[in-house]
């Protein structure tokens, strides 16, 4: 498919000769006149000269040719080398004030890049972009590609030396000695597969370094104590907390990744400043990661203590427990019998009034005892025993290594309670806290725990039971950690929530509002939202008599009754089309010799191994001649998560560029998203039990656009917020697609989700669960009869004053998500029902208003209902394809390492995207034939999808042929290659 044609606006803006430019071309004739003119306009737009005729769009040449009154065909005889073109270039440079890049200019550019760019950005392709931009600013003609590479390489090298020298001098002599000692001694190879037994980050160094790099195990006391030892080992090195404060996080992360995969022998070969910096970055990042792990262990352990206590007590009582039904009838019969014969005895009057008599009443009493206060006290007693006899040792030790803080004075008593627990941790078998000790009181001490925390001693004094108080303190800590009301010093995921927000928000306030396309005045935002609510409710109210599928009335089951949409016509010709594709693949699937590009071939094999979940060992046994060690080396050294993610993005962008608008229509701006459960090894913190799927595993959250192309994937645990995952993928997919709407399953109907998506400027379009129970909010108060047709489904008015009060703070949180100051999950973690955050209440009101707008449209528009169902059907089809592609090991991710699990997901996305890309080209080739022009019906076009796999052979021998290509039309991606588009290739070229 040819490059995207330029429209008239582009031609007028970039290819119109100005008055002074007409003077430059006036003295020239024929091909020289036209060639000079296109060189001039190309240089004006791109800051460089074209490398040949192939870079000049045909529409632009025609447009310029008409202006200089020379036939466009004359450009074919223009000479692109020689004295004439050099003279033209010099004349154009002089006119525009540009100059060629001299040696002095190159040195100056290198120094500028090293000081301002390369110290923050280590990717060569991004530094190159900044170099070209700087050349344009300084009116310097960009150097040749080879010279650009040398300048970029020199800048990266100088910046690395500057940074490593700066970091190494900040470390004390004793700290440097301890760091060097970490890699002294044992030599290991670095060809192992990360995460496999006997290999990877946890096995490739001396005991201390290997211990620090190990991944955590499952939730247990042993894992907690091990992680505490690792944290103490890192802290023993004595690095400053702000050692990397002035270094870009991406640079530190790059150093950490490099130190993690290099063996001790490789690290010892580096110059001392580089060696010390790499290891310091590894220790710095691991300290934060281990701290996060300990917080997660604390949260999971406290939950497990309570959950196991309840389970144990329940199992003890279940045999004796029998649920008594019809309690209301029993109560009525007892009351009626008692009133009828007030003078009778219980055995004569009460027992006969109940079916089952005395036995039924005994079962009712037993049920109350087992489910009421007695049951709770039994659970609490069991919980206390579990805590005291087993888990207490680890939790108390956590208080010594973690520092908890809170920015909210409301939760100060919990912090003080933890200090009290730590102070008396070694008090032996003391039952109560001393009488003179001040015991902080917090909310968790009330409710069911009130009677257990306090006890009357032998002298009749009300005392606080120490062990029970410790349990309650840890439960309060867990609850407040989860919503980040309490945070941990030195953590990353559980850090101070104020650090998640953009620190320069006030200085860039107008810019932030403009980027989110929101008015600066809160009143304008409120008025716009209220007006949309009023409009949609009015349209729904007025259209009710014509909506045969909708009925709103007072009824016990819910006010709204919506009839499902009728099925659409089935496509008739899609099976035949897929058969044509199968024939095309079969005809070109012959063998061939292997390619000489060894690294590219190995990368493909490794991606196939992970994406199909068969593993490197199985793929290495094929007939391609690559050994397991060779593939492991490529995985370890080259295929990072960022590289895999960029490969998937590039395939997606190539698919968008290759699509024929005649066949697929204009580019879509809507995606469907949902999670799918995958079984995984559970000896780690990330894998969790999922009650709905009835097993342990992880969730993969996918974003798939309407033509079945996956634009984003993320690995999340089973308790993670799917709303946060939905927002994360829609905002940070990285492709050229502009997401304006997101279809989701019922998890997307949350009010907080509607609120945050409204602020981030894309429509949330969920499938509404139990729509009969949905309530519509009123836009204004005091108008009870404004929407008579909707009255049964209406509830209270929106609290607009709360939205206005918190408007600036809501924009601040939305800006944090947009600018990636923190992850979406970290931002939304504060917005839970357990939190008392004032912005949360305002965000809920925005969400309720937006949800009302959506539901009113959804009920009124049949097309919207079908659109959402179609989008979610695409998502289901995508999940079906994934199960076919990732067939290995029964679909279970056979690793306990999160990075390995993530790599499986990323490679699966690469394979599915590649399948869609190839199928897209095949379908365009086949359907471009004349016989299909009149054969395809509207239903066929609606159901046409490039996601099918009937021509794929997932089992048996797979022959990798790097030379043979499918016989498809050549596809040209429009426009010059951007910086991001070379990221995936750079890994191979820089090997």
CSV table of C-alpha atoms in Angstrom, one decimal, residues 404-667:
chain,number,residue,atom,x,y,z
A,404,UNK,CA,5.5,3.8,58.6
A,405,UNK,CA,4.2,7.4,58.2
A,406,UNK,CA,1.0,9.1,57.4
A,407,UNK,CA,0.2,12.6,56.0
A,408,UNK,CA,-3.3,12.4,57.6
A,409,UNK,CA,-3.5,13.2,61.3
A,410,UNK,CA,-6.6,11.0,61.6
A,411,UNK,CA,-4.4,7.9,61.3
A,412,UNK,CA,-1.7,9.1,63.7
A,413,UNK,CA,-3.1,6.8,66.4
A,414,UNK,CA,-2.2,3.7,64.3
A,415,UNK,CA,1.4,4.9,63.9
A,416,UNK,CA,1.6,5.5,67.6
A,417,UNK,CA,0.0,2.0,68.2
A,418,UNK,CA,2.8,0.4,66.1
A,419,UNK,CA,5.4,2.3,68.2
A,420,UNK,CA,3.8,0.9,71.3
A,421,UNK,CA,3.8,-2.6,69.9
A,422,UNK,CA,7.5,-2.3,69.0
A,423,UNK,CA,8.4,-0.9,72.4
A,424,UNK,CA,6.9,-3.9,74.2
A,425,UNK,CA,7.8,-6.5,71.6
A,426,UNK,CA,10.3,-8.2,74.0
A,427,UNK,CA,8.1,-8.0,77.1
A,428,UNK,CA,7.9,-11.8,77.4
A,429,UNK,CA,4.6,-13.3,78.6
A,430,UNK,CA,3.2,-10.0,80.0
A,431,UNK,CA,-0.6,-10.2,79.4
A,432,UNK,CA,-1.4,-6.5,79.8
A,433,UNK,CA,0.3,-3.2,79.1
A,434,UNK,CA,1.5,-1.4,82.3
A,435,UNK,CA,-1.1,0.7,84.0
A,436,UNK,CA,0.8,3.9,83.5
A,437,UNK,CA,1.3,3.4,79.7
A,438,UNK,CA,-0.7,5.5,77.3
A,439,UNK,CA,-2.4,3.1,74.8
A,440,UNK,CA,-3.4,4.9,71.6
A,441,UNK,CA,-7.0,4.3,70.6
A,442,UNK,CA,-8.0,3.9,67.0
A,443,UNK,CA,-11.1,2.8,65.1
A,444,UNK,CA,-10.1,-0.8,64.7
A,445,UNK,CA,-10.4,-1.3,68.4
A,446,UNK,CA,-14.2,-1.0,68.2
A,447,UNK,CA,-16.8,-3.3,66.9
A,448,UNK,CA,-16.3,-7.0,67.4
A,449,UNK,CA,-12.9,-6.4,68.9
A,450,UNK,CA,-14.0,-4.1,71.7
A,451,UNK,CA,-14.8,-6.8,74.2
A,452,UNK,CA,-11.6,-8.8,73.4
A,453,UNK,CA,-9.1,-6.0,73.4
A,454,UNK,CA,-10.1,-4.9,76.9
A,455,UNK,CA,-10.4,-7.3,79.8
A,456,UNK,CA,-11.0,-6.8,83.6
A,457,UNK,CA,-8.1,-8.1,85.7
A,458,UNK,CA,-8.3,-9.8,89.0
A,459,UNK,CA,-8.5,-6.5,90.8
A,460,UNK,CA,-11.4,-5.3,88.7
A,461,UNK,CA,-9.4,-2.9,86.6
A,462,UNK,CA,-10.1,-2.5,82.8
A,463,UNK,CA,-6.8,-3.4,81.0
A,464,UNK,CA,-5.6,-3.7,77.4
A,465,UNK,CA,-4.6,-7.2,76.4
A,466,UNK,CA,-1.2,-6.9,74.7
A,467,UNK,CA,-1.4,-9.7,72.1
A,468,UNK,CA,-4.9,-8.8,71.0
A,469,UNK,CA,-3.9,-5.1,70.8
A,470,UNK,CA,-1.0,-6.1,68.5
A,471,UNK,CA,-3.4,-8.0,66.2
A,472,UNK,CA,-5.8,-5.1,66.0
A,473,UNK,CA,-2.9,-2.7,65.3
A,474,UNK,CA,-1.7,-4.8,62.4
A,475,UNK,CA,-5.2,-5.1,61.0
A,476,UNK,CA,-5.6,-1.3,61.1
A,477,UNK,CA,-2.2,-0.9,59.5
A,478,UNK,CA,-3.2,-3.3,56.7
A,479,UNK,CA,-6.4,-1.4,56.0
A,480,UNK,CA,-4.7,2.0,55.8
A,481,UNK,CA,-1.7,0.7,53.8
A,482,UNK,CA,-4.0,-0.6,51.1
A,483,UNK,CA,-5.5,2.9,50.5
A,484,UNK,CA,-2.1,4.6,51.1
A,485,UNK,CA,-3.3,6.6,54.0
A,486,UNK,CA,-0.2,5.1,55.7
A,487,UNK,CA,2.9,4.8,53.6
A,488,UNK,CA,6.4,3.4,54.0
A,489,UNK,CA,9.7,5.3,53.8
A,490,UNK,CA,12.1,3.9,51.2
A,491,UNK,CA,9.4,2.1,49.2
A,492,UNK,CA,8.4,2.6,45.6
A,493,UNK,CA,4.9,1.2,45.1
A,494,UNK,CA,4.0,2.1,48.7
A,495,UNK,CA,5.7,5.4,48.9
A,496,UNK,CA,4.3,8.8,50.0
A,497,UNK,CA,1.2,9.3,47.8
A,498,UNK,CA,2.2,13.0,47.5
A,499,UNK,CA,5.2,11.9,45.4
A,500,UNK,CA,2.7,10.3,42.9
A,501,UNK,CA,1.5,13.8,41.9
A,502,UNK,CA,3.3,16.1,39.5
A,503,UNK,CA,5.4,18.4,41.6
A,504,UNK,CA,5.3,21.3,39.1
A,505,UNK,CA,1.5,21.2,38.7
A,506,UNK,CA,1.0,24.8,40.0
A,507,UNK,CA,3.7,26.3,37.7
A,508,UNK,CA,2.3,24.5,34.7
A,509,UNK,CA,-1.4,24.7,35.6
A,510,UNK,CA,-2.7,26.2,32.4
A,511,UNK,CA,-0.7,23.8,30.3
A,512,UNK,CA,-2.0,20.8,32.3
A,513,UNK,CA,-5.6,22.0,31.9
A,514,UNK,CA,-5.1,22.6,28.2
A,515,UNK,CA,-3.6,19.1,27.7
A,516,UNK,CA,-6.7,17.5,29.3
A,517,UNK,CA,-8.9,19.9,27.3
A,518,UNK,CA,-10.6,21.1,30.5
A,519,UNK,CA,-11.7,24.7,31.4
A,520,UNK,CA,-9.7,26.5,34.1
A,521,UNK,CA,-12.9,27.6,35.8
A,522,UNK,CA,-14.7,24.9,37.8
A,523,UNK,CA,-18.0,26.5,37.1
A,524,UNK,CA,-17.6,26.0,33.3
A,525,UNK,CA,-16.8,22.3,33.9
A,526,UNK,CA,-19.8,21.9,36.2
A,527,UNK,CA,-22.1,23.7,33.7
A,528,UNK,CA,-21.0,21.6,30.8
A,529,UNK,CA,-21.5,18.3,32.7
A,530,UNK,CA,-24.9,19.4,34.1
A,531,UNK,CA,-26.0,20.5,30.6
A,532,UNK,CA,-25.1,17.1,29.1
A,533,UNK,CA,-27.0,15.3,31.9
A,534,UNK,CA,-30.1,17.5,31.3
A,535,UNK,CA,-29.9,17.0,27.5
A,536,UNK,CA,-29.6,13.2,27.7
A,537,UNK,CA,-32.3,12.8,30.4
A,538,UNK,CA,-34.6,15.0,28.4
A,539,UNK,CA,-34.0,13.0,25.2
A,540,UNK,CA,-34.7,9.7,27.0
A,541,UNK,CA,-37.8,11.1,28.8
A,542,UNK,CA,-39.3,12.5,25.6
A,543,UNK,CA,-38.4,9.4,23.5
A,544,UNK,CA,-39.8,6.8,25.9
A,545,UNK,CA,-43.2,6.3,24.1
A,546,UNK,CA,-41.2,5.4,20.9
A,547,UNK,CA,-38.7,3.0,22.6
A,548,UNK,CA,-40.4,-0.4,22.3
A,549,UNK,CA,-37.5,-2.2,23.9
A,550,UNK,CA,-37.5,-0.1,27.1
A,551,UNK,CA,-40.0,0.1,30.0
A,552,UNK,CA,-39.4,2.1,33.2
A,553,UNK,CA,-42.0,1.6,36.0
A,554,UNK,CA,-42.2,0.9,39.7
A,555,UNK,CA,-41.5,-2.8,40.3
A,556,UNK,CA,-39.9,-4.8,43.0
A,557,UNK,CA,-37.3,-6.3,40.7
A,558,UNK,CA,-36.1,-2.9,39.5
A,559,UNK,CA,-37.5,0.1,37.7
A,560,UNK,CA,-35.7,-0.5,34.3
A,561,UNK,CA,-36.7,-3.3,31.9
A,562,UNK,CA,-34.6,-3.5,28.7
A,563,UNK,CA,-35.3,-6.1,26.0
A,564,UNK,CA,-32.1,-7.5,24.4
A,565,UNK,CA,-31.4,-6.4,20.8
A,566,UNK,CA,-32.3,-8.8,18.0
A,567,UNK,CA,-29.5,-10.8,16.4
A,568,UNK,CA,-27.9,-9.3,13.2
A,569,UNK,CA,-27.7,-11.1,9.9
A,570,UNK,CA,-24.9,-13.8,9.7
A,571,UNK,CA,-22.1,-13.1,7.1
A,572,UNK,CA,-22.3,-15.6,4.3
A,573,UNK,CA,-18.9,-15.4,2.6
A,574,UNK,CA,-16.4,-15.3,5.4
A,575,UNK,CA,-15.8,-19.0,5.5
A,576,UNK,CA,-15.0,-18.9,1.8
A,577,UNK,CA,-12.6,-16.0,2.3
A,578,UNK,CA,-10.7,-17.9,5.0
A,579,UNK,CA,-10.4,-20.9,2.7
A,580,UNK,CA,-8.8,-18.6,0.0
A,581,UNK,CA,-6.2,-17.5,2.7
A,582,UNK,CA,-5.5,-21.1,3.6
A,583,UNK,CA,-4.8,-21.9,0.0
A,584,UNK,CA,-2.5,-18.9,-0.3
A,585,UNK,CA,-0.4,-19.9,2.8
A,586,UNK,CA,-0.1,-23.6,1.7
A,587,UNK,CA,1.3,-22.6,-1.6
A,588,UNK,CA,4.3,-20.7,-0.1
A,589,UNK,CA,5.0,-22.7,3.0
A,590,UNK,CA,7.9,-24.7,1.5
A,591,UNK,CA,11.3,-25.0,3.0
A,592,UNK,CA,14.4,-23.0,2.5
A,593,UNK,CA,17.9,-22.3,3.8
A,594,UNK,CA,18.4,-20.5,7.1
A,595,UNK,CA,19.3,-16.8,7.2
A,596,UNK,CA,22.7,-15.4,8.0
A,597,UNK,CA,21.2,-12.9,10.4
A,598,UNK,CA,21.8,-15.1,13.4
A,599,UNK,CA,20.7,-12.7,16.1
A,600,UNK,CA,17.4,-11.9,14.4
A,601,UNK,CA,16.7,-15.6,13.9
A,602,UNK,CA,17.4,-16.3,17.6
A,603,UNK,CA,15.2,-13.5,18.7
A,604,UNK,CA,12.3,-14.9,16.6
A,605,UNK,CA,12.9,-18.4,18.1
A,606,UNK,CA,12.9,-17.0,21.7
A,607,UNK,CA,9.7,-15.0,21.0
A,608,UNK,CA,8.1,-18.1,19.6
A,609,UNK,CA,9.2,-20.1,22.7
A,610,UNK,CA,7.7,-17.6,25.1
A,611,UNK,CA,4.6,-16.7,23.1
A,612,UNK,CA,3.5,-20.3,22.5
A,613,UNK,CA,4.5,-21.1,26.2
A,614,UNK,CA,6.4,-24.1,25.0
A,615,UNK,CA,9.7,-22.9,26.4
A,616,UNK,CA,13.2,-22.4,25.1
A,617,UNK,CA,14.2,-26.0,25.7
A,618,UNK,CA,11.4,-27.4,23.5
A,619,UNK,CA,12.1,-24.9,20.7
A,620,UNK,CA,15.8,-25.5,20.9
A,621,UNK,CA,15.2,-29.2,20.0
A,622,UNK,CA,13.9,-28.1,16.5
A,623,UNK,CA,15.9,-28.5,13.3
A,624,UNK,CA,17.1,-24.9,13.1
A,625,UNK,CA,20.5,-25.6,14.5
A,626,UNK,CA,20.4,-23.2,17.4
A,627,UNK,CA,21.2,-24.6,20.8
A,628,UNK,CA,19.5,-24.0,24.1
A,629,UNK,CA,22.5,-22.0,25.4
A,630,UNK,CA,22.4,-19.7,22.4
A,631,UNK,CA,18.8,-19.0,22.8
A,632,UNK,CA,19.1,-18.4,26.5
A,633,UNK,CA,21.9,-16.0,25.9
A,634,UNK,CA,19.8,-13.9,23.5
A,635,UNK,CA,16.9,-13.9,26.0
A,636,UNK,CA,19.0,-12.8,28.8
A,637,UNK,CA,21.0,-10.2,27.1
A,638,UNK,CA,18.7,-8.8,24.4
A,639,UNK,CA,15.0,-9.6,24.8
A,640,UNK,CA,14.0,-7.3,27.7
A,641,UNK,CA,10.4,-6.5,28.5
A,642,UNK,CA,10.9,-3.0,27.0
A,643,UNK,CA,12.2,-4.5,23.7
A,644,UNK,CA,9.4,-7.0,23.5
A,645,UNK,CA,6.8,-4.2,24.2
A,646,UNK,CA,8.4,-2.0,21.5
A,647,UNK,CA,8.3,-4.9,18.9
A,648,UNK,CA,4.6,-5.4,19.6
A,649,UNK,CA,3.9,-1.6,19.2
A,650,UNK,CA,5.8,-1.5,15.9
A,651,UNK,CA,3.8,-4.4,14.5
A,652,UNK,CA,0.6,-2.7,15.5
A,653,UNK,CA,1.7,0.6,13.9
A,654,UNK,CA,2.7,-1.3,10.7
A,655,UNK,CA,-0.8,-2.9,10.7
A,656,UNK,CA,-2.5,0.5,11.0
A,657,UNK,CA,-0.4,1.9,8.1
A,658,UNK,CA,-1.0,-1.1,5.9
A,659,UNK,CA,-4.8,-1.2,6.2
A,660,UNK,CA,-6.8,-0.4,3.1
A,661,UNK,CA,-9.5,2.1,3.9
A,662,UNK,CA,-11.7,0.7,1.1
A,663,UNK,CA,-11.8,-2.6,2.9
A,664,UNK,CA,-11.5,-1.8,6.6
A,665,UNK,CA,-12.9,1.7,6.6
A,666,UNK,CA,-11.4,4.7,8.4
A,667,UNK,CA,-9.2,4.1,11.4
